[in-house]
């Protein structure tokens, strides 16, 4: 059961903070202001706090499951070494005296290893058993801890979510670039462009309209998609650490964009231009939509193995989570609350509300989704690639170089790119990916992984001294998360029925 993923270059805790921050802060955040306004300021504040907390809980579950998976790998390796050692020593003794003695107690010192590799005694628990040194992706953990049927359900869920994510990203980035390139706002239109006009632009399906001379919008979209594929596709062939500098650069852009939107909205309120000064405290009709948006906005669990394992020190993992989720919650709240009171008509994509500002602000914010999605695409693709490797991996049968380095990356990126080339209308895919598969990835999988991991390690080691054990260690937390997931799916389904999606 050896791991088939490499750890790669180690990095510090601040770099891990940046990775997690970038993964969570995405386009989902830009859909939150309208969802906040629909549910009311008080209900939204309570719900987003609960959802951030629940995502934090399952993130700690994932770290614990990673440590348990590393422990299981060490136990299996120890058992294998012991079996090989007994056979070798037995053969050597048999050749020496010609006997077939079954007493192997005298053979313990022949290899010079008098101390056991791992001591499970209660008076000397070995904390290093649970050190996270090998990157074990969700897929391999599922193989370790799930039954066959559970494994099938896992890969159905994670595959749907990750492939759906990549398809959404591959279509959304070229579509955003096409929108900016082909819909050039004139100076006199900055003050007259209203919600319906921008909405019609963003929803237009007239891809045969001319954009660059004789080149239609549809072909411009395909050109941008080809550039997107050539630029970001190669990252799938490398380790996640290869994107470190890209992550650091785009972190600055994220902070700048969010700060800019918050400050501009506050200035608008201060100048008395805000039209939406009497926001409802609560409208439960908007809760299902807000629930689905927030689940997508706090997603990070599927990529945590790629982020946490290469950290030089894992002692500050919980602190990183607390700071990341705390800052992100603050950003989301400031962004949504300032938006609710600054603009009367909020668009689905909040960055489009700044069309009336000067060209630099307009274009920078309009292109902000391109920055966030482009940064996340390599992260998601590497995660999907490693999970596909673990799906087909057989212990003792390493992949040939061509399969490992060429075939798996191509199988990862070609299907979503093909979908994006076929269509840029991914409304149904977004709904399924973010709602149902997202709920499974964020809540159900982490909770069940940690439940079965604890059970299996207790049976094998007769104890469970996991140094990375979640602070929410009571079994009741696991059941609470699962119940919460069921409630979430019910809310999302109700929202689809209400909106007739």
Coordinates of C-alpha atoms in Angstrom, one line a residue:
X1 CA 0.0 0.0 0.0
X2 CA 2.8 2.3 -0.8
X3 CA 2.0 5.9 -1.6
X4 CA 2.2 6.8 -5.3
X5 CA 2.5 10.5 -4.9
X6 CA 5.7 12.4 -4.2
X7 CA 6.0 15.0 -1.5
X8 CA 8.0 17.4 -3.5
X9 CA 9.9 20.5 -2.3
X10 CA 9.2 21.5 1.3
X11 CA 7.9 25.0 2.1
X12 CA 7.2 27.1 5.2
X13 CA 3.9 27.6 7.0
X14 CA 3.3 31.1 5.5
X15 CA 3.5 29.5 2.0
X16 CA 0.9 26.9 3.1
X17 CA -1.2 29.8 4.4
X18 CA -1.1 31.4 0.9
X19 CA -2.0 28.2 -0.8
X20 CA -5.1 27.6 1.3
X21 CA -6.1 31.2 1.1
X22 CA -5.9 31.2 -2.7
X23 CA -7.8 28.0 -3.0
X24 CA -10.7 29.1 -0.8
X25 CA -11.0 32.7 -2.2
X26 CA -12.4 32.2 -5.6
X27 CA -15.2 33.3 -7.9
X28 CA -17.7 31.8 -5.3
X29 CA -16.9 34.8 -3.1
X30 CA -18.1 37.2 -5.9
X31 CA -21.5 35.6 -5.9
X32 CA -22.0 36.1 -2.2
X33 CA -23.2 39.8 -2.0
X34 CA -26.3 39.1 -4.0
X35 CA -27.0 35.9 -2.0
X36 CA -26.5 37.9 1.2
X37 CA -29.0 40.5 0.1
X38 CA -31.5 37.8 -0.8
X39 CA -31.3 36.2 2.6
X40 CA -31.1 39.4 4.8
X41 CA -28.2 40.7 6.7
X42 CA -28.9 39.0 10.1
X43 CA -29.7 35.6 8.7
X44 CA -26.6 35.8 6.3
X45 CA -24.3 36.8 9.2
X46 CA -25.4 33.8 11.3
X47 CA -25.3 31.3 8.4
X48 CA -21.9 32.3 7.0
X49 CA -20.4 32.0 10.4
X50 CA -21.9 28.5 10.8
X51 CA -20.7 27.4 7.4
X52 CA -17.2 28.8 7.9
X53 CA -17.1 26.9 11.2
X54 CA -18.3 23.6 9.7
X55 CA -15.7 23.9 6.9
X56 CA -13.0 24.5 9.5
X57 CA -14.2 21.4 11.4
X58 CA -14.0 19.1 8.4
X59 CA -10.6 20.6 7.4
X60 CA -9.3 19.4 10.8
X61 CA -10.9 16.0 10.1
X62 CA -8.9 15.8 6.9
X63 CA -5.6 16.5 8.6
X64 CA -6.3 13.8 11.2
X65 CA -7.2 11.4 8.4
X66 CA -3.9 12.2 6.6
X67 CA -2.0 11.4 9.8
X68 CA -3.9 8.2 10.3
X69 CA -3.2 7.2 6.7
X70 CA 0.6 7.8 7.2
X71 CA 0.4 5.7 10.4
X72 CA -1.3 2.9 8.5
X73 CA 1.4 3.0 5.8
X74 CA 4.1 2.6 8.5
X75 CA 2.3 -0.2 10.2
X76 CA 1.9 -2.1 6.9
X77 CA 5.6 -1.4 6.1
X78 CA 6.7 -2.7 9.5
X79 CA 4.6 -5.9 9.1
X80 CA 6.2 -6.5 5.7
X81 CA 9.7 -6.0 7.0
X82 CA 9.0 -8.3 9.9
X83 CA 7.7 -11.0 7.6
X84 CA 10.7 -10.7 5.3
X85 CA 13.1 -10.7 8.3
X86 CA 11.6 -13.8 9.8
X87 CA 11.8 -15.7 6.5
X88 CA 15.4 -14.6 5.8
X89 CA 16.6 -15.5 9.3
X90 CA 14.7 -18.8 9.2
X91 CA 16.4 -19.7 5.9
X92 CA 19.8 -18.8 7.1
X93 CA 19.5 -20.9 10.3
X94 CA 18.1 -23.8 8.3
X95 CA 21.0 -23.7 5.9
X96 CA 23.5 -23.6 8.9
X97 CA 22.3 -26.6 10.8
X98 CA 20.1 -28.4 8.4
X99 CA 17.2 -28.2 10.8
X100 CA 13.6 -27.0 10.3
X101 CA 13.2 -25.3 13.7
X102 CA 10.1 -23.1 14.0
X103 CA 11.6 -21.2 17.0
X104 CA 12.6 -17.8 15.6
X105 CA 13.1 -16.0 18.9
X106 CA 16.9 -16.4 18.6
X107 CA 16.9 -14.7 15.2
X108 CA 15.9 -11.3 16.4
X109 CA 19.5 -10.1 16.7
X110 CA 20.8 -11.4 13.5
X111 CA 20.1 -8.2 11.5
X112 CA 21.3 -5.9 14.3
X113 CA 17.8 -4.5 14.9
X114 CA 17.2 -5.2 18.5
X115 CA 14.6 -2.5 19.0
X116 CA 11.2 -2.8 17.3
X117 CA 10.5 -0.3 14.5
X118 CA 7.4 0.9 16.2
X119 CA 6.6 0.5 19.9
X120 CA 2.9 0.4 20.6
X121 CA 3.3 0.0 24.4
X122 CA 1.0 2.2 26.5
X123 CA 3.9 3.5 28.6
X124 CA 5.8 4.6 25.6
X125 CA 3.5 5.8 22.8
X126 CA 5.4 6.6 19.6
X127 CA 4.0 10.0 18.4
X128 CA 6.2 9.8 15.2
X129 CA 3.9 7.0 14.0
X130 CA 1.4 9.7 12.9
X131 CA 3.9 12.2 11.4
X132 CA 2.6 13.4 8.0
X133 CA 5.5 12.8 5.7
X134 CA 3.9 11.0 2.8
X135 CA 1.3 12.8 0.7
X136 CA -1.8 10.6 0.7
X137 CA -4.5 12.0 -1.4
X138 CA -8.2 11.5 -0.8
X139 CA -8.3 8.7 -3.2
X140 CA -5.7 6.6 -1.5
X141 CA -7.3 7.3 1.9
X142 CA -10.6 6.1 0.5
X143 CA -8.8 2.8 -0.6
X144 CA -7.4 2.4 2.9
X145 CA -10.5 3.1 4.9
X146 CA -13.6 2.5 2.8
X147 CA -15.3 -0.7 1.6
X148 CA -15.6 -1.4 -2.1
X149 CA -19.0 0.2 -2.4
X150 CA -17.8 3.2 -0.4
X151 CA -14.8 3.5 -2.7
X152 CA -17.1 3.6 -5.7
X153 CA -19.3 6.3 -4.2
X154 CA -16.2 8.3 -3.3
X155 CA -14.7 8.3 -6.8
X156 CA -18.1 9.1 -8.3
X157 CA -18.3 12.1 -5.9
X158 CA -14.7 13.4 -6.1
X159 CA -14.5 12.8 -9.9
X160 CA -17.7 14.6 -10.6
X161 CA -16.6 17.5 -8.4
X162 CA -13.0 17.9 -9.7
X163 CA -13.8 17.3 -13.4
X164 CA -16.7 19.7 -13.0
X165 CA -14.5 22.3 -11.4
X166 CA -11.9 22.1 -14.2
X167 CA -14.6 22.3 -16.9
X168 CA -16.1 25.4 -15.2
X169 CA -12.7 27.0 -14.9
X170 CA -11.7 26.2 -18.5
X171 CA -14.9 27.7 -19.8
X172 CA -15.3 30.7 -17.4
X173 CA -11.8 32.2 -18.0
X174 CA -12.0 32.4 -21.8
X175 CA -15.6 33.6 -21.5
X176 CA -14.7 36.4 -19.1
X177 CA -11.8 37.4 -21.4
X178 CA -14.1 37.4 -24.4
X179 CA -16.6 39.5 -22.5
X180 CA -14.0 42.1 -21.7
X181 CA -12.5 42.0 -25.2
X182 CA -15.7 42.1 -27.2
X183 CA -17.8 44.4 -25.1
X184 CA -15.7 47.5 -24.9
X185 CA -17.5 50.1 -22.7
X186 CA -17.4 53.6 -24.1
X187 CA -16.6 56.5 -22.0
X188 CA -20.1 57.8 -22.1
X189 CA -21.6 54.5 -21.2
X190 CA -19.9 54.2 -17.9
X191 CA -22.6 56.3 -16.3
X192 CA -25.6 54.8 -18.2
X193 CA -24.9 51.1 -18.2
X194 CA -27.5 49.5 -16.0
X195 CA -28.0 46.1 -14.5
X196 CA -30.1 44.7 -17.3
X197 CA -27.6 45.8 -19.9
X198 CA -24.7 44.2 -18.1
X199 CA -26.8 41.2 -17.4
X200 CA -27.7 40.8 -21.0
X201 CA -24.0 41.0 -22.0
X202 CA -23.0 38.3 -19.6
X203 CA -25.8 36.0 -20.5
X204 CA -25.6 36.5 -24.3
X205 CA -25.3 33.3 -26.4
X206 CA -24.8 35.1 -29.7
X207 CA -21.4 33.7 -30.4
X208 CA -21.7 34.5 -34.1
X209 CA -21.5 38.3 -33.5
X210 CA -18.3 39.9 -34.8
X211 CA -15.7 40.9 -32.2
X212 CA -12.2 41.4 -33.8
X213 CA -12.9 42.4 -37.3
X214 CA -14.3 39.4 -39.1
X215 CA -13.6 37.1 -36.1
X216 CA -16.8 36.1 -34.2
X217 CA -17.2 36.0 -30.5
X218 CA -17.3 32.2 -30.6
X219 CA -13.9 32.0 -32.3
X220 CA -12.4 34.6 -29.9
X221 CA -13.6 32.4 -27.0
X222 CA -11.9 29.4 -28.6
X223 CA -8.7 31.4 -29.1
X224 CA -8.7 32.3 -25.5
X225 CA -9.4 28.8 -24.5
X226 CA -6.5 27.5 -26.5
X227 CA -4.2 30.1 -24.9
X228 CA -5.6 29.1 -21.5
X229 CA -4.9 25.4 -22.2
X230 CA -1.3 26.0 -23.4
X231 CA -0.5 28.3 -20.5
X232 CA -2.0 26.4 -17.5
X233 CA -2.3 22.9 -18.8
X234 CA 1.4 22.1 -18.4
X235 CA 1.2 22.6 -14.7
X236 CA -0.7 19.3 -14.5
X237 CA 2.5 17.5 -15.5
X238 CA 4.5 18.8 -12.5
X239 CA 4.3 19.1 -8.7
X240 CA 2.1 21.6 -7.0
X241 CA 5.2 23.4 -5.6
X242 CA 6.0 24.5 -9.2
X243 CA 3.1 27.0 -8.8
X244 CA 4.5 28.6 -5.6
X245 CA 5.5 32.0 -7.2
X246 CA 2.3 32.1 -9.2
X247 CA 0.4 31.7 -5.9
X248 CA 2.3 34.4 -4.2
X249 CA 1.7 36.9 -7.1
X250 CA -2.0 36.3 -7.3
X251 CA -2.4 36.5 -3.5
X252 CA -1.4 40.2 -3.8
X253 CA -3.9 40.6 -6.6
X254 CA -6.7 39.0 -4.6
X255 CA -6.0 41.3 -1.6
X256 CA -5.9 44.3 -3.9
X257 CA -9.2 43.4 -5.7
X258 CA -11.1 42.6 -2.5
X259 CA -9.8 45.7 -0.7
X260 CA -10.7 47.8 -3.7
X261 CA -14.3 46.6 -3.9
X262 CA -14.8 47.0 -0.1
X263 CA -13.3 50.6 -0.1
X264 CA -15.2 51.7 -3.1
X265 CA -18.4 50.5 -1.7
X266 CA -17.7 52.2 1.7
X267 CA -16.9 55.5 -0.1
X268 CA -20.1 55.1 -2.1
X269 CA -22.1 54.7 1.2
X270 CA -20.3 57.7 2.8
X271 CA -21.1 59.9 -0.2
X272 CA -24.8 59.1 0.2
X273 CA -25.0 57.2 -3.2
X274 CA -26.0 54.0 -1.6
X275 CA -29.6 53.2 -2.5
X276 CA -30.1 50.0 -0.6
X277 CA -30.1 51.5 2.9
X278 CA -32.9 49.4 4.3
X279 CA -31.8 45.8 3.8
X280 CA -34.1 43.2 5.3
X281 CA -32.8 41.5 8.5
X282 CA -34.0 38.1 7.3
X283 CA -35.6 36.5 4.3
X284 CA -35.7 32.7 4.6
X285 CA -36.6 32.4 1.0
X286 CA -33.0 33.3 0.1
X287 CA -31.4 30.9 2.6
X288 CA -31.1 27.8 0.2
X289 CA -29.3 29.9 -2.4
X290 CA -26.9 31.4 0.2
X291 CA -26.3 27.9 1.6
X292 CA -25.2 26.6 -1.8
X293 CA -23.0 29.6 -2.5
X294 CA -21.2 29.4 0.8
X295 CA -20.5 25.7 0.5
X296 CA -18.7 26.4 -2.8
X297 CA -17.0 29.5 -1.3
X298 CA -15.4 27.6 1.6
X299 CA -14.2 24.6 -0.3
X300 CA -10.6 23.4 0.3
X301 CA -10.8 19.9 1.8
X302 CA -10.0 18.0 -1.5
X303 CA -6.6 19.7 -1.9
X304 CA -5.4 19.7 1.7
X305 CA -3.1 16.7 1.3
X306 CA -1.2 18.6 -1.4
X307 CA -0.8 21.6 0.8
X308 CA -0.2 20.2 4.3
X309 CA 2.3 17.3 3.5
X310 CA 5.1 19.5 2.1
X311 CA 5.0 21.8 5.1
X312 CA 8.4 21.8 7.0
X313 CA 6.6 21.8 10.3
X314 CA 3.0 20.6 10.9
X315 CA 2.8 21.9 14.4
X316 CA 1.0 25.1 13.3
X317 CA -1.6 23.5 11.0
X318 CA -4.6 24.4 13.2
X319 CA -3.3 28.0 13.6
X320 CA -3.1 28.3 9.8
X321 CA -6.7 27.1 9.5
X322 CA -7.9 29.5 12.2
X323 CA -6.1 32.5 10.6
X324 CA -7.1 31.5 7.0
X325 CA -10.8 30.9 7.8
X326 CA -10.9 34.0 10.1
X327 CA -9.5 36.4 7.5
X328 CA -11.6 34.8 4.7
X329 CA -14.8 35.1 6.9
X330 CA -13.9 38.8 7.6
X331 CA -13.4 39.4 3.9
X332 CA -16.6 37.8 2.8
X333 CA -18.6 39.7 5.5
X334 CA -17.1 43.1 4.7
X335 CA -17.5 42.5 1.0
X336 CA -21.1 41.4 1.2
X337 CA -22.3 43.9 3.8
X338 CA -20.7 46.9 2.1
X339 CA -22.2 45.7 -1.2
X340 CA -25.7 45.3 0.2
X341 CA -25.8 48.9 1.4
X342 CA -23.9 50.5 -1.5
X343 CA -25.8 49.1 -4.5
X344 CA -29.5 48.9 -5.0
X345 CA -29.2 46.2 -7.7
X346 CA -26.6 43.6 -7.1
X347 CA -25.5 41.5 -10.1
X348 CA -24.7 37.7 -9.8
X349 CA -21.0 38.5 -10.3
X350 CA -20.3 41.4 -8.0
X351 CA -17.3 42.7 -10.0
X352 CA -19.8 43.8 -12.7
X353 CA -21.3 46.4 -10.4
X354 CA -18.2 48.6 -10.8
X355 CA -18.7 49.2 -14.5
X356 CA -19.3 53.0 -13.9
X357 CA -15.9 53.6 -12.5
X358 CA -12.8 54.6 -14.5
X359 CA -11.4 52.1 -17.0
X360 CA -8.6 50.8 -14.8
X361 CA -10.9 49.9 -12.0
X362 CA -13.5 48.5 -14.3
X363 CA -11.1 46.2 -16.2
X364 CA -9.1 45.2 -13.2
X365 CA -12.2 44.0 -11.3
X366 CA -13.8 42.5 -14.4
X367 CA -10.7 40.4 -15.0
X368 CA -10.3 39.5 -11.3
X369 CA -12.3 36.2 -11.8
X370 CA -9.7 35.3 -14.5
X371 CA -6.9 35.7 -12.0
X372 CA -8.5 33.5 -9.3
X373 CA -9.7 30.8 -11.6
X374 CA -6.4 30.6 -13.4
X375 CA -4.5 30.2 -10.1
X376 CA -6.9 27.4 -8.9
X377 CA -6.8 25.5 -12.1
X378 CA -3.3 23.9 -11.6
X379 CA -4.2 23.1 -8.0
X380 CA -7.4 21.3 -8.9
X381 CA -5.7 19.5 -11.9
X382 CA -2.8 18.2 -9.7
X383 CA -5.3 17.0 -7.1
X384 CA -7.4 15.2 -9.7
X385 CA -4.3 13.7 -11.4
X386 CA -3.1 12.2 -8.1
X387 CA -6.5 10.8 -7.2
X388 CA -6.7 9.1 -10.7
X389 CA -3.3 7.6 -10.1
X390 CA -4.5 6.1 -6.8
X391 CA -7.7 4.9 -8.3
X392 CA -5.8 2.5 -10.6
X393 CA -2.8 1.9 -8.5
X394 CA -1.8 -1.7 -7.5
X395 CA 0.7 -2.3 -4.7
X396 CA 4.0 -3.5 -6.0
X397 CA 3.2 -2.5 -9.6
X398 CA 4.6 1.0 -10.2
X399 CA 3.4 2.9 -13.3
X400 CA 5.7 3.0 -16.3
X401 CA 7.2 6.5 -16.9
X402 CA 4.9 7.3 -19.9
X403 CA 1.8 6.3 -18.0
X404 CA 2.8 8.2 -14.8
X405 CA 4.1 11.4 -16.4
X406 CA 2.2 11.7 -19.7
X407 CA -1.0 9.6 -19.7
X408 CA -2.5 10.6 -16.3
X409 CA -2.0 14.4 -16.8
X410 CA -3.6 14.2 -20.2
X411 CA -6.5 12.2 -18.9
X412 CA -6.9 14.9 -16.3
X413 CA -7.0 17.9 -18.5
X414 CA -8.4 16.8 -21.9
X415 CA -12.0 16.0 -20.8
X416 CA -12.7 19.3 -19.2
X417 CA -11.0 21.2 -22.0
X418 CA -13.1 19.2 -24.5
X419 CA -16.2 20.2 -22.6
X420 CA -15.2 23.8 -22.6
X421 CA -14.5 23.7 -26.4
X422 CA -18.0 22.2 -26.9
X423 CA -19.9 24.7 -24.9
X424 CA -19.5 27.6 -22.5
X425 CA -23.0 27.1 -21.0
X426 CA -22.3 25.1 -17.9
X427 CA -25.2 26.1 -15.7
X428 CA -26.3 22.5 -15.0
X429 CA -22.8 21.4 -14.4
X430 CA -22.2 24.2 -12.0
X431 CA -25.3 23.3 -10.1
X432 CA -24.4 19.7 -9.7
X433 CA -20.7 20.3 -9.0
X434 CA -21.1 23.0 -6.4
X435 CA -24.2 21.7 -4.7
X436 CA -24.4 17.9 -4.4
X437 CA -20.8 16.9 -5.2
X438 CA -19.5 19.9 -3.2
X439 CA -21.5 18.9 -0.1
X440 CA -20.1 15.4 -0.3
X441 CA -16.5 16.6 -0.7
X442 CA -16.7 19.2 2.0
X443 CA -18.7 17.3 4.7
X444 CA -19.5 13.6 4.0
X445 CA -16.1 12.4 2.9
X446 CA -13.9 14.0 5.6
X447 CA -16.4 12.9 8.3
X448 CA -16.5 9.3 7.2
X449 CA -12.8 9.1 6.4
X450 CA -11.9 10.1 10.0
X451 CA -14.5 7.8 11.5
X452 CA -13.2 4.7 9.7
X453 CA -9.6 5.7 10.1
X454 CA -10.0 5.9 13.9
X455 CA -11.7 2.5 13.9
X456 CA -9.1 0.8 11.8
X457 CA -6.1 2.2 13.7
X458 CA -7.5 1.3 17.0
X459 CA -7.9 -2.3 15.8
X460 CA -4.3 -2.5 14.4
X461 CA -2.4 -0.6 17.1
X462 CA -4.6 -1.2 20.1
X463 CA -4.5 2.5 20.7
X464 CA -5.0 5.8 18.9
X465 CA -2.4 8.4 19.9
X466 CA -2.8 10.6 16.8
X467 CA -0.8 13.8 17.4
X468 CA -2.8 15.5 14.7
X469 CA -6.2 14.5 16.0
X470 CA -8.9 17.0 15.5
X471 CA -9.9 19.2 18.4
X472 CA -13.5 18.0 17.6
X473 CA -12.6 14.5 18.5
X474 CA -15.9 13.4 20.0
X475 CA -17.9 11.0 17.8
X476 CA -20.9 13.2 18.1
X477 CA -19.1 15.8 15.9
X478 CA -18.9 13.3 13.1
X479 CA -22.6 12.6 13.2
X480 CA -23.4 16.3 13.5
X481 CA -21.5 17.0 10.3
X482 CA -23.3 14.2 8.5
X483 CA -26.7 15.5 9.6
X484 CA -25.6 19.0 8.6
X485 CA -24.7 17.7 5.1
X486 CA -28.2 16.1 4.7
X487 CA -29.8 19.4 5.7
X488 CA -27.6 21.2 3.2
X489 CA -28.6 18.9 0.4
X490 CA -32.3 19.4 1.3
X491 CA -31.9 23.2 1.2
X492 CA -30.1 23.1 -2.1
X493 CA -32.7 20.8 -3.6
X494 CA -35.4 23.1 -2.4
X495 CA -33.6 26.0 -4.0
X496 CA -33.4 24.2 -7.4
X497 CA -37.1 23.4 -7.2
X498 CA -38.1 26.9 -6.2
X499 CA -36.0 28.5 -9.0
X500 CA -37.1 25.7 -11.4
X501 CA -33.5 24.8 -12.3

